mmCIF file of C-alpha atoms in Angstrom:
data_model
loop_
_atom_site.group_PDB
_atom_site.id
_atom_site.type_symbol
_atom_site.label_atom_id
_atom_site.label_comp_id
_atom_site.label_asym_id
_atom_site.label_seq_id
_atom_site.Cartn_x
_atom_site.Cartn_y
_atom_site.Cartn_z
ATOM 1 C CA UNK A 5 0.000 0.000 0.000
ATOM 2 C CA UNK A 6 1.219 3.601 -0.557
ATOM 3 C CA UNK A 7 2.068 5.587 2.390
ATOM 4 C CA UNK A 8 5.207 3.728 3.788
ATOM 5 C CA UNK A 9 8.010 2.010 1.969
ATOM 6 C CA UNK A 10 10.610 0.034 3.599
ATOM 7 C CA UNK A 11 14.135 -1.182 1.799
ATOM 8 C CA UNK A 12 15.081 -3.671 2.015
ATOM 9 C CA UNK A 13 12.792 -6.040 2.459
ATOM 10 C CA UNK A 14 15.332 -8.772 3.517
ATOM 11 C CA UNK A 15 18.814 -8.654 4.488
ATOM 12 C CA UNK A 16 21.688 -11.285 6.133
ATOM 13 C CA UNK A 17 24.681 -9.685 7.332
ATOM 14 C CA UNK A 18 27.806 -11.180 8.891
ATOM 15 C CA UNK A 19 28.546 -9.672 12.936
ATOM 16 C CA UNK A 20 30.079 -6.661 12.347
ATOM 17 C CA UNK A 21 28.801 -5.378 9.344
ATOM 18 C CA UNK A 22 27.165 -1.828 8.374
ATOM 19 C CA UNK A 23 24.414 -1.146 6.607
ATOM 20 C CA UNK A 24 21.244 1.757 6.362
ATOM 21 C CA UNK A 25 17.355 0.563 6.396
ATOM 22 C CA UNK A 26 15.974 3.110 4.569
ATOM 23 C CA UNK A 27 12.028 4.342 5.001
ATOM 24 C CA UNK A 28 10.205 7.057 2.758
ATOM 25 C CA UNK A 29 6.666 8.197 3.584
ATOM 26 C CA UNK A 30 4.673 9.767 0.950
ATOM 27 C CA UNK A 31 1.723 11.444 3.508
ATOM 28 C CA UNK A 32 3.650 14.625 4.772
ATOM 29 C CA UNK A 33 3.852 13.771 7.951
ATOM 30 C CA UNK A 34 6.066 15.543 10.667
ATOM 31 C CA UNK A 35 6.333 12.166 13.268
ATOM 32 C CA UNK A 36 8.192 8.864 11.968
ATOM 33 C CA UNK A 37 9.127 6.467 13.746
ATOM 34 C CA UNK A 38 11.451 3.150 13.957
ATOM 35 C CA UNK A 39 10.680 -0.101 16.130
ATOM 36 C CA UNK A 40 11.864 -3.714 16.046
ATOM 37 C CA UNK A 41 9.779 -6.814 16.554
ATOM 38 C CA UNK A 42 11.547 -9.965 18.093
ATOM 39 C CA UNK A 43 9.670 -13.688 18.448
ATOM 40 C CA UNK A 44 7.200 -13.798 21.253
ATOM 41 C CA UNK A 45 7.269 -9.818 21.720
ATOM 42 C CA UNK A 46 5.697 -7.160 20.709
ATOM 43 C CA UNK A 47 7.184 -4.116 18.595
ATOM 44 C CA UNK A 48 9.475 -2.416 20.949
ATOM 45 C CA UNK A 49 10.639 1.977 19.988
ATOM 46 C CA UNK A 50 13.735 2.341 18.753
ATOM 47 C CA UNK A 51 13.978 5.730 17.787
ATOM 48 C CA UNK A 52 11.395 8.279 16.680
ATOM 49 C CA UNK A 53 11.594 11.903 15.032
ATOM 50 C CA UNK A 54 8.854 14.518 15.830
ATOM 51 C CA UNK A 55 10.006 16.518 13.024
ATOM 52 C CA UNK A 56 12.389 17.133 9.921
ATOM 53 C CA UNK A 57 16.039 17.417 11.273
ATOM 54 C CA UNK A 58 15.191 16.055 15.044
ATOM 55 C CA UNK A 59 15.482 12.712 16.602
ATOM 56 C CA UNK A 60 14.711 11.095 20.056
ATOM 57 C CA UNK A 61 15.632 7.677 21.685
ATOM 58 C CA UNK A 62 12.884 5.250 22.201
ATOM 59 C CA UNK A 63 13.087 2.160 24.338
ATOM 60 C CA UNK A 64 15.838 0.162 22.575
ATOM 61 C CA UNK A 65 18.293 2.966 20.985
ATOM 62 C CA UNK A 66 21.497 1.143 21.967
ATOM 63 C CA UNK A 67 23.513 -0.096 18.858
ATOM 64 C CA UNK A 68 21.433 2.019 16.020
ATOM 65 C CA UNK A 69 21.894 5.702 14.782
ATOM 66 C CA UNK A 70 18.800 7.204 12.904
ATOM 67 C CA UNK A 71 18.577 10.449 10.735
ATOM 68 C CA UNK A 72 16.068 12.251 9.265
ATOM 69 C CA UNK A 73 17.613 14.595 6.830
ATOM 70 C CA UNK A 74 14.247 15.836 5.082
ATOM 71 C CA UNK A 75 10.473 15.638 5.998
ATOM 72 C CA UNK A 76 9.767 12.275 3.410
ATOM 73 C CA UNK A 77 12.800 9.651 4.903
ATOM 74 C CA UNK A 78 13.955 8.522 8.218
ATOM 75 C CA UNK A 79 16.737 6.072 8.111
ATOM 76 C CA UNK A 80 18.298 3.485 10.707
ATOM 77 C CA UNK A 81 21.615 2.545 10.646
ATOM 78 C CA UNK A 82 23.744 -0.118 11.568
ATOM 79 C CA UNK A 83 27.379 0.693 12.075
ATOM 80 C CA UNK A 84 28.419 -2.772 13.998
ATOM 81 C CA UNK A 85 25.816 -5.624 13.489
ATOM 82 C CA UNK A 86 25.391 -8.165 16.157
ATOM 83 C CA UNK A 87 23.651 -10.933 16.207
ATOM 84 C CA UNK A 88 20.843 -9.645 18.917
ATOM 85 C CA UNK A 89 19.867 -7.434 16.467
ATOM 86 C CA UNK A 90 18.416 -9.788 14.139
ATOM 87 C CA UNK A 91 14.501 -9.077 13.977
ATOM 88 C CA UNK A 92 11.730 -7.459 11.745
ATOM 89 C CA UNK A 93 12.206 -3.709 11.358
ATOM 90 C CA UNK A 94 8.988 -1.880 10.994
ATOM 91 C CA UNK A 95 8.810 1.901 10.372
ATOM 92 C CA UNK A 96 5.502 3.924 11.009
ATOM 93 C CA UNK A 97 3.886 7.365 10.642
ATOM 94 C CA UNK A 98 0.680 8.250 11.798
ATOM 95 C CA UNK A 99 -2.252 6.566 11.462
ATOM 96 C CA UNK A 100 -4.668 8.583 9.792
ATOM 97 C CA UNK A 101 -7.521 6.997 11.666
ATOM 98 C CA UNK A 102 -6.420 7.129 14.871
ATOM 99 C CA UNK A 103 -4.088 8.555 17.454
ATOM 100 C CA UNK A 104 -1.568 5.667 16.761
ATOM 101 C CA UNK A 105 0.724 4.605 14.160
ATOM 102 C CA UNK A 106 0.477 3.249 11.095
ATOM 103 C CA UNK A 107 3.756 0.523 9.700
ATOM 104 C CA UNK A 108 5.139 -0.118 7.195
ATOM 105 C CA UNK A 109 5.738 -3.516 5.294
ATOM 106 C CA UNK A 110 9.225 -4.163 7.490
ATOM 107 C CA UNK A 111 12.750 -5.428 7.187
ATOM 108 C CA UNK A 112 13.615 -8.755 7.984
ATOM 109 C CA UNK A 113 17.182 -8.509 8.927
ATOM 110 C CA UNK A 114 19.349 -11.628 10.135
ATOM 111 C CA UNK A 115 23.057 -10.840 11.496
ATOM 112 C CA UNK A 116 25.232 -14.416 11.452
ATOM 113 C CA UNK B 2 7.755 4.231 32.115
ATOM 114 C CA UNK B 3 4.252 2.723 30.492
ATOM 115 C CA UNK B 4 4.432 -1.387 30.645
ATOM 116 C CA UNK B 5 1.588 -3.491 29.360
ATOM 117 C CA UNK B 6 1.131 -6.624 29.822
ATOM 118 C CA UNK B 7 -1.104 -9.503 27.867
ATOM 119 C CA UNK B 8 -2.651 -12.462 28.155
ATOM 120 C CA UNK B 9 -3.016 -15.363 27.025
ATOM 121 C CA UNK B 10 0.281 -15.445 24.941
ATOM 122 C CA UNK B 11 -2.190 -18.420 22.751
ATOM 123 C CA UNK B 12 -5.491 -18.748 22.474
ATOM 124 C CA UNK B 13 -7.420 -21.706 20.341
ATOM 125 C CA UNK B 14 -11.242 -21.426 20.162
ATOM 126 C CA UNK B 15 -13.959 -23.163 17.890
ATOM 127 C CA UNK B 16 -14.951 -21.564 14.962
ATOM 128 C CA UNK B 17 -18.133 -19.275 15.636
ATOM 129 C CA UNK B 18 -17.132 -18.999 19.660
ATOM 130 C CA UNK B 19 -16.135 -16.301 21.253
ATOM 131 C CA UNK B 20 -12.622 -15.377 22.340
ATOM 132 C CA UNK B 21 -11.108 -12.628 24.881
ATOM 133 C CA UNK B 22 -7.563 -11.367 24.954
ATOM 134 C CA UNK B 23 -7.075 -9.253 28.222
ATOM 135 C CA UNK B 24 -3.749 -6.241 28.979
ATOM 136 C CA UNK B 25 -3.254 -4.217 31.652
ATOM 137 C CA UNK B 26 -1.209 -1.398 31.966
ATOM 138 C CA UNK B 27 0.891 0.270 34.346
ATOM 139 C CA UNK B 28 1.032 4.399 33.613
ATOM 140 C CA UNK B 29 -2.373 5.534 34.820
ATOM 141 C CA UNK B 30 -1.596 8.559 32.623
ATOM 142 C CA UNK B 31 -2.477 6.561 29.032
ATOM 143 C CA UNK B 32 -5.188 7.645 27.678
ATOM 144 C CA UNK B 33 -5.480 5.672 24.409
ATOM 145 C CA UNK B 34 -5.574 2.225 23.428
ATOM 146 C CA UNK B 35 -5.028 0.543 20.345
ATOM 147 C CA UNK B 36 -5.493 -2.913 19.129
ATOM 148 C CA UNK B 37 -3.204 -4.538 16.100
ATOM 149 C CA UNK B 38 -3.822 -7.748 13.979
ATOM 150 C CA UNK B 39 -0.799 -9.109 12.553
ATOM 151 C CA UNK B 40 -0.939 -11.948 10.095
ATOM 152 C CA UNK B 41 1.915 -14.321 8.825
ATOM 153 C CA UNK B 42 4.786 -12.124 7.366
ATOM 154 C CA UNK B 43 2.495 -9.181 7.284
ATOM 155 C CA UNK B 44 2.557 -5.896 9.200
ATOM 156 C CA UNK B 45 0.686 -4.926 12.166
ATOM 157 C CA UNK B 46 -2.518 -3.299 11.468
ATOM 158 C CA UNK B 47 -5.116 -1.517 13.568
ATOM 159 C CA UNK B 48 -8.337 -2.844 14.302
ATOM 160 C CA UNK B 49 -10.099 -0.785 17.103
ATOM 161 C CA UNK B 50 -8.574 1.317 19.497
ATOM 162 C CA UNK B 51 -10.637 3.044 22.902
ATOM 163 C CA UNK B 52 -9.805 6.470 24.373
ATOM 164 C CA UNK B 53 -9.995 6.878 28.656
ATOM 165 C CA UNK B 54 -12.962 8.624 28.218
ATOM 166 C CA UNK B 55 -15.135 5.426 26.809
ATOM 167 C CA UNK B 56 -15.786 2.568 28.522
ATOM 168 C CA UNK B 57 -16.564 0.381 25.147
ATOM 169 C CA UNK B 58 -16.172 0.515 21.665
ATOM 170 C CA UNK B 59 -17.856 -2.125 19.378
ATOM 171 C CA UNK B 60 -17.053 -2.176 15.560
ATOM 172 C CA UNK B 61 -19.262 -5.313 13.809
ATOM 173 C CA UNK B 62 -17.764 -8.545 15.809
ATOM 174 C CA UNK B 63 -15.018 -6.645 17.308
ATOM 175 C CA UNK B 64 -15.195 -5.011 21.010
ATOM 176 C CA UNK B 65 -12.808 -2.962 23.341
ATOM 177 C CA UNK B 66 -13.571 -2.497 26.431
ATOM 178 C CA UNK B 67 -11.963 -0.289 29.060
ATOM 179 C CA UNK B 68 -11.271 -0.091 32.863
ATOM 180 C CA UNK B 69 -9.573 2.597 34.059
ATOM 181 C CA UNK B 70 -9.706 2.366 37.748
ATOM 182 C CA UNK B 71 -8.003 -1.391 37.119
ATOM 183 C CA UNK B 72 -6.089 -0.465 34.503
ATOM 184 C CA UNK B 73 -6.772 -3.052 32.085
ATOM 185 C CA UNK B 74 -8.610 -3.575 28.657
ATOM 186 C CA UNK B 75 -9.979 -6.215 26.374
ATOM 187 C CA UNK B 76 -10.476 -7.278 23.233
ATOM 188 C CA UNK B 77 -13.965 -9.040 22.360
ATOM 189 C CA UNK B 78 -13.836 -11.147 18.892
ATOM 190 C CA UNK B 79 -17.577 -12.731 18.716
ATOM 191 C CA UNK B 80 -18.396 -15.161 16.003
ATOM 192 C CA UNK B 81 -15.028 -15.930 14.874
ATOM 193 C CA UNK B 82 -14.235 -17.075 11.603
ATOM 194 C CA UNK B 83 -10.605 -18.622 10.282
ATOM 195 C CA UNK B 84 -9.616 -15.172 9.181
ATOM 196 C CA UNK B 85 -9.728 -14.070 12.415
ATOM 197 C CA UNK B 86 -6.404 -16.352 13.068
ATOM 198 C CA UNK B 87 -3.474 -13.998 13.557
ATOM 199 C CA UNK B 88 -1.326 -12.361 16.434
ATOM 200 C CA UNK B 89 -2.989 -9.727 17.920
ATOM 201 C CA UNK B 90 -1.162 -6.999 19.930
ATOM 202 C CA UNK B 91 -2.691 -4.453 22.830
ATOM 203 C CA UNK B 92 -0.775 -1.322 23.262
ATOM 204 C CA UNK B 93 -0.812 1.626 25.074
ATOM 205 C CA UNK B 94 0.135 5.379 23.950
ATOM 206 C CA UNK B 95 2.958 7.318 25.858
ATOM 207 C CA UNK B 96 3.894 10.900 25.401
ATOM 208 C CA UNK B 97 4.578 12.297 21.792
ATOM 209 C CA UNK B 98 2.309 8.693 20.519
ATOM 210 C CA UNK B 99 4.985 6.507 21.260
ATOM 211 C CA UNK B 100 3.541 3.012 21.581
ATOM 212 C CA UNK B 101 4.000 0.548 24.115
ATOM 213 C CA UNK B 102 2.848 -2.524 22.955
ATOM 214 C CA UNK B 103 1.845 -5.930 24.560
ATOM 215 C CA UNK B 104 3.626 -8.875 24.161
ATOM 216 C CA UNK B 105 1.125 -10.401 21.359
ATOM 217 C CA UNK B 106 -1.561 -13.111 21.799
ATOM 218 C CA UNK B 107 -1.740 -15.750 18.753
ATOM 219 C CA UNK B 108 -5.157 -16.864 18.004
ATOM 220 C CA UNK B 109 -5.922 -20.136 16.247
ATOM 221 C CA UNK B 110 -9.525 -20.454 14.701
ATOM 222 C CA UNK B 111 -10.301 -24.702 14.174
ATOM 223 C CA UNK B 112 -13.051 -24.801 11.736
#
């Protein structure tokens, strides 16, 4: 569906590794957001941005860098992978029907 | 900080029963709850969600109710059908809508 796009849509890195998920919104919303979704949890904040150019830690910031350089794309990075950071990356903006968010289609991301 | 916590973690009911998935939360300061259906592979999407003001919110076989002096809510499926198989996931809404989200309940349908 149109609204958010996640690349890539799979990815297996070695430990140690770098690499960027990227997410582009086409709604023109300030608020995007980045959260991870483990087995037998639910999603879980990672980072968020309230606005073009600003950035806040979420619940699991440790390991990731984020940066949202204009108002359409918010992107996670990697510098170091490790393996407890395999899991399904999800980006979100607003849900236009309610007061909560709204995901993209996710990353599956697998660090050996 | 907001935790919320859910129950069962699996649920398996007959096809055309009803089934109940229960959270409670800890922040009495969240004022908005949303429920998610996730199926296989797929991302989360909303379903219903109940603000602190309402005490139940019904949308065709699907029903939230709400509890704020016990700090829990719960989702009514009536009538289910095999579509309604999936993982479904409370959560609660923290300052600047950052979600706090249950730990997922996977309901099986048996036809």
């Amino acid at each position: 569906n149109a609204g958010v796009t996640q690349t890539p849509k799979f990815q297996v890195l070695k430990t140690g590794q770098s690499m960027t998920l990227q997410c582009a919104q086409d709604m023109n919303h300030n608020s995007m957001y980045w959260y991870r979704q483990d087995p037998g949890m639910g999603l879980r904040l990672i980072y968020y941005s309230a606005s073009e150019g600003t950035t806040d830690k979420g619940e699991v910031p440790n390991g990731y860098n984020v940066s949202r350089l204009n108002k359409r794309e918010f992107s996670l990075r990697l510098e170091s992978a490790a393996p407890s950071q395999t899991s399904v990356y999800f980006c979100a903006i607003p849900e236009p029907r309610g007061d909560t968010q709204y995901f993209g289609p996710g990353t599956r991301l697998t660090v050996l | 900080g907001e935790n919320v916590e859910q129950h069962p973690s699996t649920l398996s009911v007959q096809e055309g029963d009803s089934a109940v998935i229960k959270c409670t939360y800890s922040d009495s300061a969240s004022n908005y709850f949303p429920w998610y259906k996730q199926e296989l592979g797929k991302r989360p999407q909303l379903i219903i969600d109940i603000r602190s003001n309402v005490g139940e919110k019904k949308d065709q076989r699907i029903a939230v109710t709400l509890n704020k002096t016990a700090k829990h809510f719960s989702l009514h499926i009536t009538e289910t059908q095999p579509e309604d198989s999936a993982v479904y996931f409370c959560a609660a809404i923290q300052g600047a809508q950052k979600l706090v989200f249950g730990q997922g309940t996977r309901l099986t349908i048996n036809p």
